[in-house]
Coordinates of C-alpha atoms in Angstrom, one line a residue:
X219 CA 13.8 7.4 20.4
X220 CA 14.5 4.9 23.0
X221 CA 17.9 3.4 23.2
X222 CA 16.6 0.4 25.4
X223 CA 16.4 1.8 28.8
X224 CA 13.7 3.1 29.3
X225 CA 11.7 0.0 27.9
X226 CA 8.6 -0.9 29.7
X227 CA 8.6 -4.9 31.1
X228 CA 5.1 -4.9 30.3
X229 CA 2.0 -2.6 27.7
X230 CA -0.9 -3.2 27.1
X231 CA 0.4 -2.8 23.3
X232 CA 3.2 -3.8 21.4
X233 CA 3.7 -2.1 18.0
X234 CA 6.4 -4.2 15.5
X235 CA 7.7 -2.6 12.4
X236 CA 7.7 1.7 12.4
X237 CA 5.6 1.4 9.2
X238 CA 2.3 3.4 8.5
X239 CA 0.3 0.1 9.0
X240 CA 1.8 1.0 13.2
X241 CA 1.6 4.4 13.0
X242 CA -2.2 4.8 11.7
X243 CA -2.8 1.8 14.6
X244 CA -0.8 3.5 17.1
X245 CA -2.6 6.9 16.6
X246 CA -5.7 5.6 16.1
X247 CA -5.4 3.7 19.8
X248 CA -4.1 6.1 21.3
X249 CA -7.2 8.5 20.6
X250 CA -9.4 6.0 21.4
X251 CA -7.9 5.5 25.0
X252 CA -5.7 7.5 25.5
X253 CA -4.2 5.5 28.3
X254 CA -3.1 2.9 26.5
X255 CA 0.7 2.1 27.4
X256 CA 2.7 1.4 23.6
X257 CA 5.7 0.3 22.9
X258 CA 7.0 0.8 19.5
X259 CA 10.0 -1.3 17.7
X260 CA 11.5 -0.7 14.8
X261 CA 14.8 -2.6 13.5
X262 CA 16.0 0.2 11.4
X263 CA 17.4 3.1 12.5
X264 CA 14.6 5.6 11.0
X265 CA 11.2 5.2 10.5
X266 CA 9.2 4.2 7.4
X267 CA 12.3 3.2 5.5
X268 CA 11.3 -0.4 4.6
X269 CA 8.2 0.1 2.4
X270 CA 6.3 2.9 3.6
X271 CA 9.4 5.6 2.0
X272 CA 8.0 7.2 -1.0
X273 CA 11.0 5.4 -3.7
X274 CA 9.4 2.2 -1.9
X275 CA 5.6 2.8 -3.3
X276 CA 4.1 4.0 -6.3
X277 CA 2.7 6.7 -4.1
X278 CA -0.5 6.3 -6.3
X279 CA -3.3 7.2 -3.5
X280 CA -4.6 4.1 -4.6
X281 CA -8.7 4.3 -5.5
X282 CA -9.3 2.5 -8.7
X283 CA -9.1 5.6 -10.7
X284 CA -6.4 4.5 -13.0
X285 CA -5.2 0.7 -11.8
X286 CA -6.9 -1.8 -14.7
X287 CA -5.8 -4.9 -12.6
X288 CA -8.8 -3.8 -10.3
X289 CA -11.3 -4.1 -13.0
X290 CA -10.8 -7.5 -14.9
X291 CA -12.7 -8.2 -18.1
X292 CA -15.0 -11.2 -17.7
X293 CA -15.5 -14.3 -19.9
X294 CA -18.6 -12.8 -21.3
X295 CA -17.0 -9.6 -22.1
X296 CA -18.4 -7.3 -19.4
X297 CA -16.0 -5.6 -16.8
X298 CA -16.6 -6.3 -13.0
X299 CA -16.0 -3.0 -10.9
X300 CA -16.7 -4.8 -7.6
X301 CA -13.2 -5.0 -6.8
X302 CA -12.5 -1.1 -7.8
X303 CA -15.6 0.1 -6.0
X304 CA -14.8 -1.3 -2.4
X305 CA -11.0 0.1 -2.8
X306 CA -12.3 3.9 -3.9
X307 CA -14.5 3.6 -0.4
X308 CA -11.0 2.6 0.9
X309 CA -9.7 5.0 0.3
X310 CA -12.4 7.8 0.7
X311 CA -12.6 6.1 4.0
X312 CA -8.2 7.0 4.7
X313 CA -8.6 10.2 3.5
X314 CA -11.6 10.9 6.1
X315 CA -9.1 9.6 8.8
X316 CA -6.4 11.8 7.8
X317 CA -8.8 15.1 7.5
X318 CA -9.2 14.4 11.6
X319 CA -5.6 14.3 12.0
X320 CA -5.1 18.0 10.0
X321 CA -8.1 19.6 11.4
X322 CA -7.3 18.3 15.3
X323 CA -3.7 19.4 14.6
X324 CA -2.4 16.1 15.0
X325 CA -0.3 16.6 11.8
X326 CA 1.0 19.6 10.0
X327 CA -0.7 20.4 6.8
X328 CA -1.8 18.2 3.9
X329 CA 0.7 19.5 2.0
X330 CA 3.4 17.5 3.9
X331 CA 2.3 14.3 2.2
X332 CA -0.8 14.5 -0.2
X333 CA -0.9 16.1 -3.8
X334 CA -3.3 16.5 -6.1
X335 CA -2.6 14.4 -9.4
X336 CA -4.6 13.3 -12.0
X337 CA -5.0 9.6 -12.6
X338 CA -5.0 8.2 -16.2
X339 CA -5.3 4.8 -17.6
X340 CA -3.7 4.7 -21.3
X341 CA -4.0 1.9 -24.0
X342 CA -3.6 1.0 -27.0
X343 CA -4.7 -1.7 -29.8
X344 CA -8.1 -2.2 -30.6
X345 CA -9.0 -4.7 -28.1
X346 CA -7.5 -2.8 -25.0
X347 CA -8.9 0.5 -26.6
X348 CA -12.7 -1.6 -26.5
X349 CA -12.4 -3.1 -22.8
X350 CA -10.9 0.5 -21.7
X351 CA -14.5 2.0 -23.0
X352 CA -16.5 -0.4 -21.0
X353 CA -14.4 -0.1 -17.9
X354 CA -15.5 3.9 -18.5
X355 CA -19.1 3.0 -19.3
X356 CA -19.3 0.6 -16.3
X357 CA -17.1 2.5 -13.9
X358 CA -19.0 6.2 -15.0
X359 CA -22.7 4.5 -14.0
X360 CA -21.3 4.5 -9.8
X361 CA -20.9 7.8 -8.1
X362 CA -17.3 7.6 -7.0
X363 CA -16.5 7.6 -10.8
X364 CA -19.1 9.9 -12.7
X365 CA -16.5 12.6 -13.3
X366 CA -13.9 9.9 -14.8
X367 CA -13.6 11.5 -18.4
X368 CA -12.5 8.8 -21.4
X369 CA -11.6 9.8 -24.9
X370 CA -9.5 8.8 -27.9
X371 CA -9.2 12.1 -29.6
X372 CA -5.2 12.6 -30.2
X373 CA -5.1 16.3 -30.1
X374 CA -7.5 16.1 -26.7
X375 CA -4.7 13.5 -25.2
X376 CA -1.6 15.7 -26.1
X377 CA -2.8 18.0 -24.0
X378 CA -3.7 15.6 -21.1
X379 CA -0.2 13.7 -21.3
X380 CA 2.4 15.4 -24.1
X381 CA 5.3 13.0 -23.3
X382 CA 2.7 10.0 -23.7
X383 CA 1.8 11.4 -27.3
X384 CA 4.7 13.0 -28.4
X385 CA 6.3 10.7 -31.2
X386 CA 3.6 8.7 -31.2
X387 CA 2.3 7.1 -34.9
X388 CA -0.8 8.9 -35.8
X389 CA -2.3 5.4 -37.0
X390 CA -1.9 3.8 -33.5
X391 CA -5.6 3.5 -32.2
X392 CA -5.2 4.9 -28.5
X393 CA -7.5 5.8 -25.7
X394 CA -7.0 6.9 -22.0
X395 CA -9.7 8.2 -19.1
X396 CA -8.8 11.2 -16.7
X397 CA -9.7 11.7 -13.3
X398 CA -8.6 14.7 -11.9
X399 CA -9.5 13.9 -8.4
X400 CA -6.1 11.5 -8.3
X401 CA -3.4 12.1 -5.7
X402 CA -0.1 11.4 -4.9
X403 CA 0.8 10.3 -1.7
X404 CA 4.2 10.7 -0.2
X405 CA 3.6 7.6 2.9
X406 CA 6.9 8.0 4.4
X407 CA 6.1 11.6 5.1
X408 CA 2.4 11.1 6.6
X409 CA 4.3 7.8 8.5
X410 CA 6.6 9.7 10.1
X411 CA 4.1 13.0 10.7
X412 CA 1.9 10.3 12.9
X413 CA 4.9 9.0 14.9
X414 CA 5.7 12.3 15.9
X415 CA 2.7 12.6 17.5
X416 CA 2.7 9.0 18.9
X417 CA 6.0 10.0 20.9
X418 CA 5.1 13.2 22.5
X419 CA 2.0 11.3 23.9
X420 CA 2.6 9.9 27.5
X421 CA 2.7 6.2 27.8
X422 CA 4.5 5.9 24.4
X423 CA 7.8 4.7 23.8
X424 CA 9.7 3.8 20.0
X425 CA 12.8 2.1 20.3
X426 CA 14.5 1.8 17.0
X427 CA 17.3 -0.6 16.0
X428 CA 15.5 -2.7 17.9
X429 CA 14.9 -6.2 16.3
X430 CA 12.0 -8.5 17.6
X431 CA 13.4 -12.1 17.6
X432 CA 10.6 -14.1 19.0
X433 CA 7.1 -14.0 20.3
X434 CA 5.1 -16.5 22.7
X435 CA 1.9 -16.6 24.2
X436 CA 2.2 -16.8 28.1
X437 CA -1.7 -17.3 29.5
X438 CA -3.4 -14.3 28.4
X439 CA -0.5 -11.9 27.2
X440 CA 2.1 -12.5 24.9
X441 CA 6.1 -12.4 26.1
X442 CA 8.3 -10.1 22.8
X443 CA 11.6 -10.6 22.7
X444 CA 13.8 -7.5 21.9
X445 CA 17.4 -7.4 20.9
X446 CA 19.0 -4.0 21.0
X447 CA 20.8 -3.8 17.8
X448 CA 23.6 -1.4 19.1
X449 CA 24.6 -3.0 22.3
X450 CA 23.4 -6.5 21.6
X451 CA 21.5 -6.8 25.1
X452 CA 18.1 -8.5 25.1
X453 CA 14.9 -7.3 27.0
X454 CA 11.8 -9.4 27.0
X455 CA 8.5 -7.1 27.2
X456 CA 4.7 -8.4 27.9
X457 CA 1.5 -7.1 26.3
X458 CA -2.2 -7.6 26.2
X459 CA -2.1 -6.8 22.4
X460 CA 0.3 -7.4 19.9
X461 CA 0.3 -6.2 16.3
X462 CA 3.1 -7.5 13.7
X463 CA 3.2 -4.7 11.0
X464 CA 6.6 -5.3 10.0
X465 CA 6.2 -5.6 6.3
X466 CA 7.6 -8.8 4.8
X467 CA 8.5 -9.7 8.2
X468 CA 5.7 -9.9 9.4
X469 CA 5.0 -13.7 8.0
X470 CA 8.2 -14.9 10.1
X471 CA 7.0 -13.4 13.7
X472 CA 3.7 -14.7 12.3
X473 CA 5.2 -18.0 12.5
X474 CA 6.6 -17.8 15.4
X475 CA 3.8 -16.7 17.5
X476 CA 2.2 -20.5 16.9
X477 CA -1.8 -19.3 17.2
X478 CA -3.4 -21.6 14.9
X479 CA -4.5 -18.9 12.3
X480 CA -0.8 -18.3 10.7
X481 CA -1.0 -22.4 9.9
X482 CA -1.0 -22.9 6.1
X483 CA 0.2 -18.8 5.2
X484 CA 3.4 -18.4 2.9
X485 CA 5.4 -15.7 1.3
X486 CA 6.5 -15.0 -2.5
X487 CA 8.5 -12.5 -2.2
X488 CA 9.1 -9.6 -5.2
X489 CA 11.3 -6.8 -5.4
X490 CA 11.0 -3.8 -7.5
X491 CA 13.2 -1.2 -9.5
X492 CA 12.1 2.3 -10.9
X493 CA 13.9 4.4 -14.0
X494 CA 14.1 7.9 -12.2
X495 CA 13.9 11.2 -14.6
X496 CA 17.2 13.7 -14.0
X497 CA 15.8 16.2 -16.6
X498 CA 14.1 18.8 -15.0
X499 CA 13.2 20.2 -17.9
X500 CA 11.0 16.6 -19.0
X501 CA 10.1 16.2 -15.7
X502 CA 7.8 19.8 -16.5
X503 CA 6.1 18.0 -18.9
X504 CA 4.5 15.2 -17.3
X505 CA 1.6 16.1 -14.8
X506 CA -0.3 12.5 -14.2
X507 CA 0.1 9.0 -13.4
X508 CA -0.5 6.7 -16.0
X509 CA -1.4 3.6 -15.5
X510 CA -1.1 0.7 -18.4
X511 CA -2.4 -2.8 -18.8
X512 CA 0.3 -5.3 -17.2
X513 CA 1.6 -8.0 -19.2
X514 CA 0.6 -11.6 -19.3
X515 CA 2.0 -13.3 -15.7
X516 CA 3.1 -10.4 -14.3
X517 CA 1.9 -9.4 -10.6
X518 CA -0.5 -6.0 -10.1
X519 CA 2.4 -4.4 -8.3
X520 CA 4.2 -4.4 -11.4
X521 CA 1.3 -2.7 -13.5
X522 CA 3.7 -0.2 -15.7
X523 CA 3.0 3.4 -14.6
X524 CA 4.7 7.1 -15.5
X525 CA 4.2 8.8 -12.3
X526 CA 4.2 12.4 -11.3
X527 CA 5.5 12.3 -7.8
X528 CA 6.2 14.8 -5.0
X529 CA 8.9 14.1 -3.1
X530 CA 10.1 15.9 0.1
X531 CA 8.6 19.0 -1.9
X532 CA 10.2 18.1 -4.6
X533 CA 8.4 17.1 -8.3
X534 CA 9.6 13.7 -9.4
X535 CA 9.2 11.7 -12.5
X536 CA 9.1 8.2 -12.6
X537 CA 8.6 4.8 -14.3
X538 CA 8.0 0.9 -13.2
X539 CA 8.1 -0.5 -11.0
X540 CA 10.2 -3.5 -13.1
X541 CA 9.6 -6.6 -10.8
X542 CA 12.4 -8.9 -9.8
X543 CA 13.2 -11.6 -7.4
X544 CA 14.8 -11.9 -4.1
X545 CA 14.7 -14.6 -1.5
X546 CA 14.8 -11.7 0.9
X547 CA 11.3 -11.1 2.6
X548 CA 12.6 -7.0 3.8
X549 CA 15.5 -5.0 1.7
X550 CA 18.0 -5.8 4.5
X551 CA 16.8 -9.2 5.1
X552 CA 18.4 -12.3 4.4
X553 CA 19.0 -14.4 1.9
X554 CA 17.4 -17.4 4.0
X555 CA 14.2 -15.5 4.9
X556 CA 11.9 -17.8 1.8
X557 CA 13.6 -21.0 2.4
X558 CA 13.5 -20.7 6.8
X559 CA 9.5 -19.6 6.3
X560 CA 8.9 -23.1 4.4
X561 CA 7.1 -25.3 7.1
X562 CA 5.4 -28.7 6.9
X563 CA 2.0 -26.6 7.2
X564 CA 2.6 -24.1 4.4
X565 CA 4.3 -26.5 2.0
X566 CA 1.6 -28.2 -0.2
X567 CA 0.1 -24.6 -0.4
X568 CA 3.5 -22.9 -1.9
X569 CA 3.9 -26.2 -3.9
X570 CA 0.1 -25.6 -5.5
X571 CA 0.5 -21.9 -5.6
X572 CA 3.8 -22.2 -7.7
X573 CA 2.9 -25.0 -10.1
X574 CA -0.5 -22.6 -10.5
X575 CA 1.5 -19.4 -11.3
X576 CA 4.6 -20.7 -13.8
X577 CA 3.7 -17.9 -15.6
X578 CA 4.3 -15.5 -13.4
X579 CA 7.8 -17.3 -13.0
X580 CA 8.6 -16.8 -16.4
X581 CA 8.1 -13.3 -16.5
X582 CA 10.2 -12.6 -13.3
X583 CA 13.3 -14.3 -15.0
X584 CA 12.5 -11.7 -17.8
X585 CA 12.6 -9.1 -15.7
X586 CA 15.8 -10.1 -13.5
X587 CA 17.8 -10.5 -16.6
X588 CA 16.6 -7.1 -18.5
X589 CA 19.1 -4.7 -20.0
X590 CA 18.8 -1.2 -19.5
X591 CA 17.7 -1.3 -23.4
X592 CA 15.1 -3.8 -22.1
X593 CA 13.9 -1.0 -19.4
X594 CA 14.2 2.0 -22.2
X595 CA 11.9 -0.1 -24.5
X596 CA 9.7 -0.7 -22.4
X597 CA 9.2 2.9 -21.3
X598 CA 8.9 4.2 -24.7
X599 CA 5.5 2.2 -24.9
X600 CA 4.7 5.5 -22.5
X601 CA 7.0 7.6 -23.5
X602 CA 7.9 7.1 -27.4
X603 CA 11.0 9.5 -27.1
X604 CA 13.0 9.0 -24.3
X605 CA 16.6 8.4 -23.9
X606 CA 19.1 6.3 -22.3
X607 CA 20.7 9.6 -20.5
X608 CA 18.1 11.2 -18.8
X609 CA 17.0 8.1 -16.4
X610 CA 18.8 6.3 -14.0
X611 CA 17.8 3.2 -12.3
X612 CA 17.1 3.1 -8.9
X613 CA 16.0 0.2 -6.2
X614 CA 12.3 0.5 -5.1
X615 CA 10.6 -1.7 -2.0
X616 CA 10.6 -5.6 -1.4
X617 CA 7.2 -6.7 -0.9
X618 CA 5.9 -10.3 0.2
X619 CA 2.9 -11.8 -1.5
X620 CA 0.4 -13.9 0.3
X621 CA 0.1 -17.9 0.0
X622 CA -2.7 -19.6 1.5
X623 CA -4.1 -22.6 1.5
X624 CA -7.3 -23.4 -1.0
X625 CA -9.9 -26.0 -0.1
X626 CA -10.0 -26.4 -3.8
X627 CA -6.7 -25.6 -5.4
X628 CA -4.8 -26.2 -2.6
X629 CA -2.9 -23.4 -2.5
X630 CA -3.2 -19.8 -4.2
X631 CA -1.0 -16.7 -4.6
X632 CA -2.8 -13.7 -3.3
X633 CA -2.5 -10.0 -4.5
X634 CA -3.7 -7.9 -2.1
X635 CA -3.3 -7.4 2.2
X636 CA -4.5 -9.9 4.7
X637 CA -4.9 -9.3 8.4
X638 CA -4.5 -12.4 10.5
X639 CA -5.6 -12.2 13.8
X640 CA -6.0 -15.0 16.7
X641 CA -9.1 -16.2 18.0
X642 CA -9.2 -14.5 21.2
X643 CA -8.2 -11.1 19.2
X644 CA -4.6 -10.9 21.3
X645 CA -2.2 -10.7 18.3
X646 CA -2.8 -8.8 14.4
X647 CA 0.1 -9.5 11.4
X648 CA -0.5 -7.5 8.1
X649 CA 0.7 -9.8 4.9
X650 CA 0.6 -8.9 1.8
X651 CA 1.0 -5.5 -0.2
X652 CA -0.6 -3.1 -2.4
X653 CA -3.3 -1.5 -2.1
X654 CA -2.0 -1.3 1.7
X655 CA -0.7 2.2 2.9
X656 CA -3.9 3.9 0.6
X657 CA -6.3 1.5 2.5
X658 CA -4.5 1.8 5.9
X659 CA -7.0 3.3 7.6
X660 CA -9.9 1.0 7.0
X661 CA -7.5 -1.9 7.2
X662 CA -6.9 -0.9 10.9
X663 CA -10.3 0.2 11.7
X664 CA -11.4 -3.7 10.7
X665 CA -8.6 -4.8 12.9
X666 CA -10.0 -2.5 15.7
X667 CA -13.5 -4.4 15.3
X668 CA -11.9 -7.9 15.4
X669 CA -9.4 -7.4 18.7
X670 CA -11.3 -4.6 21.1
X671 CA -15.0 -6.4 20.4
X672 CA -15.6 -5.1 23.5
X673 CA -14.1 -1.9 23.7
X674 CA -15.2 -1.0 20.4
X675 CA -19.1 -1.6 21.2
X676 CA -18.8 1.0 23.7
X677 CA -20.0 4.5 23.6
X678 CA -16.9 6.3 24.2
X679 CA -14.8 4.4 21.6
X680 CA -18.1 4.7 19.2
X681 CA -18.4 8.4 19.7
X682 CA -14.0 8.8 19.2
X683 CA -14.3 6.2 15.8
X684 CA -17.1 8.8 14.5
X685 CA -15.1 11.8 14.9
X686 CA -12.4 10.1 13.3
X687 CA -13.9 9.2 10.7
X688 CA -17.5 10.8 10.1
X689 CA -19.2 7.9 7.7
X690 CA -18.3 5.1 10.3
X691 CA -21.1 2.3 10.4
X692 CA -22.6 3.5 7.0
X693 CA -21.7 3.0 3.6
X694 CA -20.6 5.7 1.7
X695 CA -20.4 2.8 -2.3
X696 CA -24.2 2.7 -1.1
X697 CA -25.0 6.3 -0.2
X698 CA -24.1 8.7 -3.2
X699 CA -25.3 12.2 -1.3
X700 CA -23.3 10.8 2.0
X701 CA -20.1 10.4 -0.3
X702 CA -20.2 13.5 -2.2
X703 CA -20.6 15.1 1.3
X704 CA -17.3 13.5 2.4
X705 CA -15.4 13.8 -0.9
X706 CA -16.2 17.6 -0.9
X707 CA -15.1 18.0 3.0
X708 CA -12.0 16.5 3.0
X709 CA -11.2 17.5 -0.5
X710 CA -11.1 20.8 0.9
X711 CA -9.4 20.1 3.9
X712 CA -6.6 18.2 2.0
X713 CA -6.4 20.9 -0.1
X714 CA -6.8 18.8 -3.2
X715 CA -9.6 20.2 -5.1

């Protein structure tokens, strides 16, 4: 860690927030030319603790296994798997990525930060219990899902998930799929895995507690400036390249930057809580996530699941995330960070946007003023016989949801990541959230493409981007032998089979 002397006056790259979104960037760069000069600032004192830490993430290794907000019903009935296909390459395409990093020794073993876990979707009712056997049927027809198994045989689903079914009326008409190719990823751990690397690599430098305040564009590099958080002294860096992966402060810096592309973005921002397990002797029983169906106006970050997690080494059990509202944009944020991102280009959109999603306005008042007997009931839809003693409620991550304009709503609230980049490809911000850290590694492969045209067309950086990651420039949602090729590999090499 740099304590501020030893920061460069000018990189060719500037790396804001010490999140995985900068780490998979940073390494990925790095290989590519190895070069490259990179300096790394983080406002925190450690890395990954905004949103990349695993109590800040579901840790789901997000692949449209188990998440029913991927696959929406249609008006006629049928399910669309568009959305659910592309995120399972998404991720296929990470975990090729992060199969380089373990078999190049970049990283320690998989073990450090992926686990095997099946995913599960669980309903019930007769009309969720219908569109959960089309999403199989539709889902079970593509490749990346033929082994997804679906059944609503009671006695087959205690064995699957016993807490689920435990308690449960035998009447109540229930269904759930299995895919036993799920994981659990612990981000924080992979985050800070790949900025050990990044700092034993010459021409690398992270300076944490180190708070970017503004950006500007000088000709064709960009001026940062840095305030050192423990002396208060200001340093001003210049870069070719700079990327904003500071989590919901990235929007802000966005802002500040004034290229033309961050005109007409906003910010909703939603915090999260989880109910933690203390019983070790529950915590046994659970080995899944389960996903449910979210309910009417809620977001898709605040899907209710019962997670298996491993955390630090340790097996975890958890529900949530219950959704609540902060005008922070980042955990330690402030209180002014919504109202000072409101400009005169973003205003009709978050005006739109919010008269569009009153709904979704409702149901976060709900949530803000539940009772822990609020929280308990609503686990027991997953868990019919829990009690009040063996949870605890802890704080999970802020995240900041994307507002753009509309050219025929005006405005709309956006559930998902965007990358914003200028024209001439000098400066990258991620916005949004989830699916983000599972989709990192495509997510910054695209950004790649859009800011090093050049370099990227070249055969050196095409030859490094294949190594990395083997299926580059073919698709593997079009190519089922190519995909069961690179599921078995790095299955194998993750060690998740």
């Amino acid at each position: 860690m740099s304590n501020g002397t030893s920061i460069r006056q000018e990189a060719d790259v500037i790396l804001i927030g010490a999140g995985i979104m900068s780490a998979t960037l940073g390494v990925m760069l790095k290989t590519l030319q190895p070069e490259l000069t990179i300096e790394i600032f983080e406002r925190l004192d450690v890395v990954a603790a905004e949103s990349s830490d695993a109590m800040n993430n579901a840790g789901t290794g997000h692949s449209a296994f188990c998440e029913l907000n991927y696959t929406p019903q249609l008006n006629d009935g049928t399910v669309d798997i568009t959305k659910a296909i592309k995120i399972a390459e998404q991720f296929e395409i990470s975990k090729e990525f992060w199969s380089f990093l373990i078999e190049n020794k970049l990283i320690p073993s998989a073990e450090n930060f992926i686990t095997k876990v099946p995913h599960m979707s669980f309903v019930w009712g007769d009309d969720n219990v219908n569109y959960l056997k089309k999403r199989h049927e539709a889902l079970s027809k593509h490749h990346f899902f033929k082994e997804m198994q679906y059944s609503e045989d009671n006695a087959l689903l205690k064995e699957w998930i016993p807490l689920v079914m435990e308690g449960r009326d035998v009447n109540e008409k229930v269904s759930a799929t299995k895919m036993d190719l799920g994981t659990d990823v612990n981000f924080g751990s992979l985050t800070n895995s790949l900025f050990n690397w990044l700092k034993l690599q010459p021409g690398v430098n992270m300076s944490l507690l180190h708070e970017v305040r503004d950006i500007k564009r000088k000709g064709t590099n960009w001026n940062v400036r840095v305030r050192d958080l423990t002396n208060r002294l200001s340093h001003k860096v210049k870069a070719k390249f700079v990327f904003v992966g500071a989590g919901g402060g990235a929007l802000p810096l966005l802002q500040k930057s004034g290229i033309p592309e961050s005109k007409g973005f906003g910010g909703f921002p939603v915090s999260g809580e989880w109910l933690v397990c203390d019983n070790p002797e529950i915590i046994k029983k659970h080995q899944a996530k389960v996903y449910g169906k979210a309910s009417v106006g809620s977001p898709p970050m605040s899907v209710p699941h019962l997670d298996t997690r491993m955390i630090n080494g340790t097996k975890a059990l958890l529900f949530g995330p219950y959704a609540g509202f902060s005008t922070r944009f980042l955990k330690k944020g402030s209180l002014l960070d919504l109202f000072k991102s409101i400009k005169l280009n973003n205003l009709y959109p978050l005006i739109k946007a919010g008269l569009d999603n009153i709904p979704l306005t409702r149901y976060l008042i709900g949530q803000v003023t539940q009772s822990q007997n609020d929280r308990l009931a609503a686990l027991r839809d997953y868990y019919p016989q829990a009690k009040s003693e063996d949870w605890k409620l802890e704080i999970a991550g802020q995240r900041v949801q994307v507002i753009k304009k509309d050219p025929k709503l005006g405005g709309v609230l956006e559930f998902g990541t965007e990358v914003v980049t200028a024209a001439d490809g000098s400066i990258a911000a991620l916005l949004g959230a989830s699916p983000g850290a599972s989709t990192s590694v495509p997510i910054m492969v695209q950004l790649i493409e859009r800011c090093f045209k050049d370099q990227v067309k070249t055969a050196e950086w095409q030859e490094h981007l294949k190594k990395m990651i083997p299926s580059y420039g073919q698709s593997l949602a079009k190519n089922p032998e190519l995909s069961a090729e690179t599921r078995d590999r790095t299955t194998k090499i993750l060690a998740i089979g």
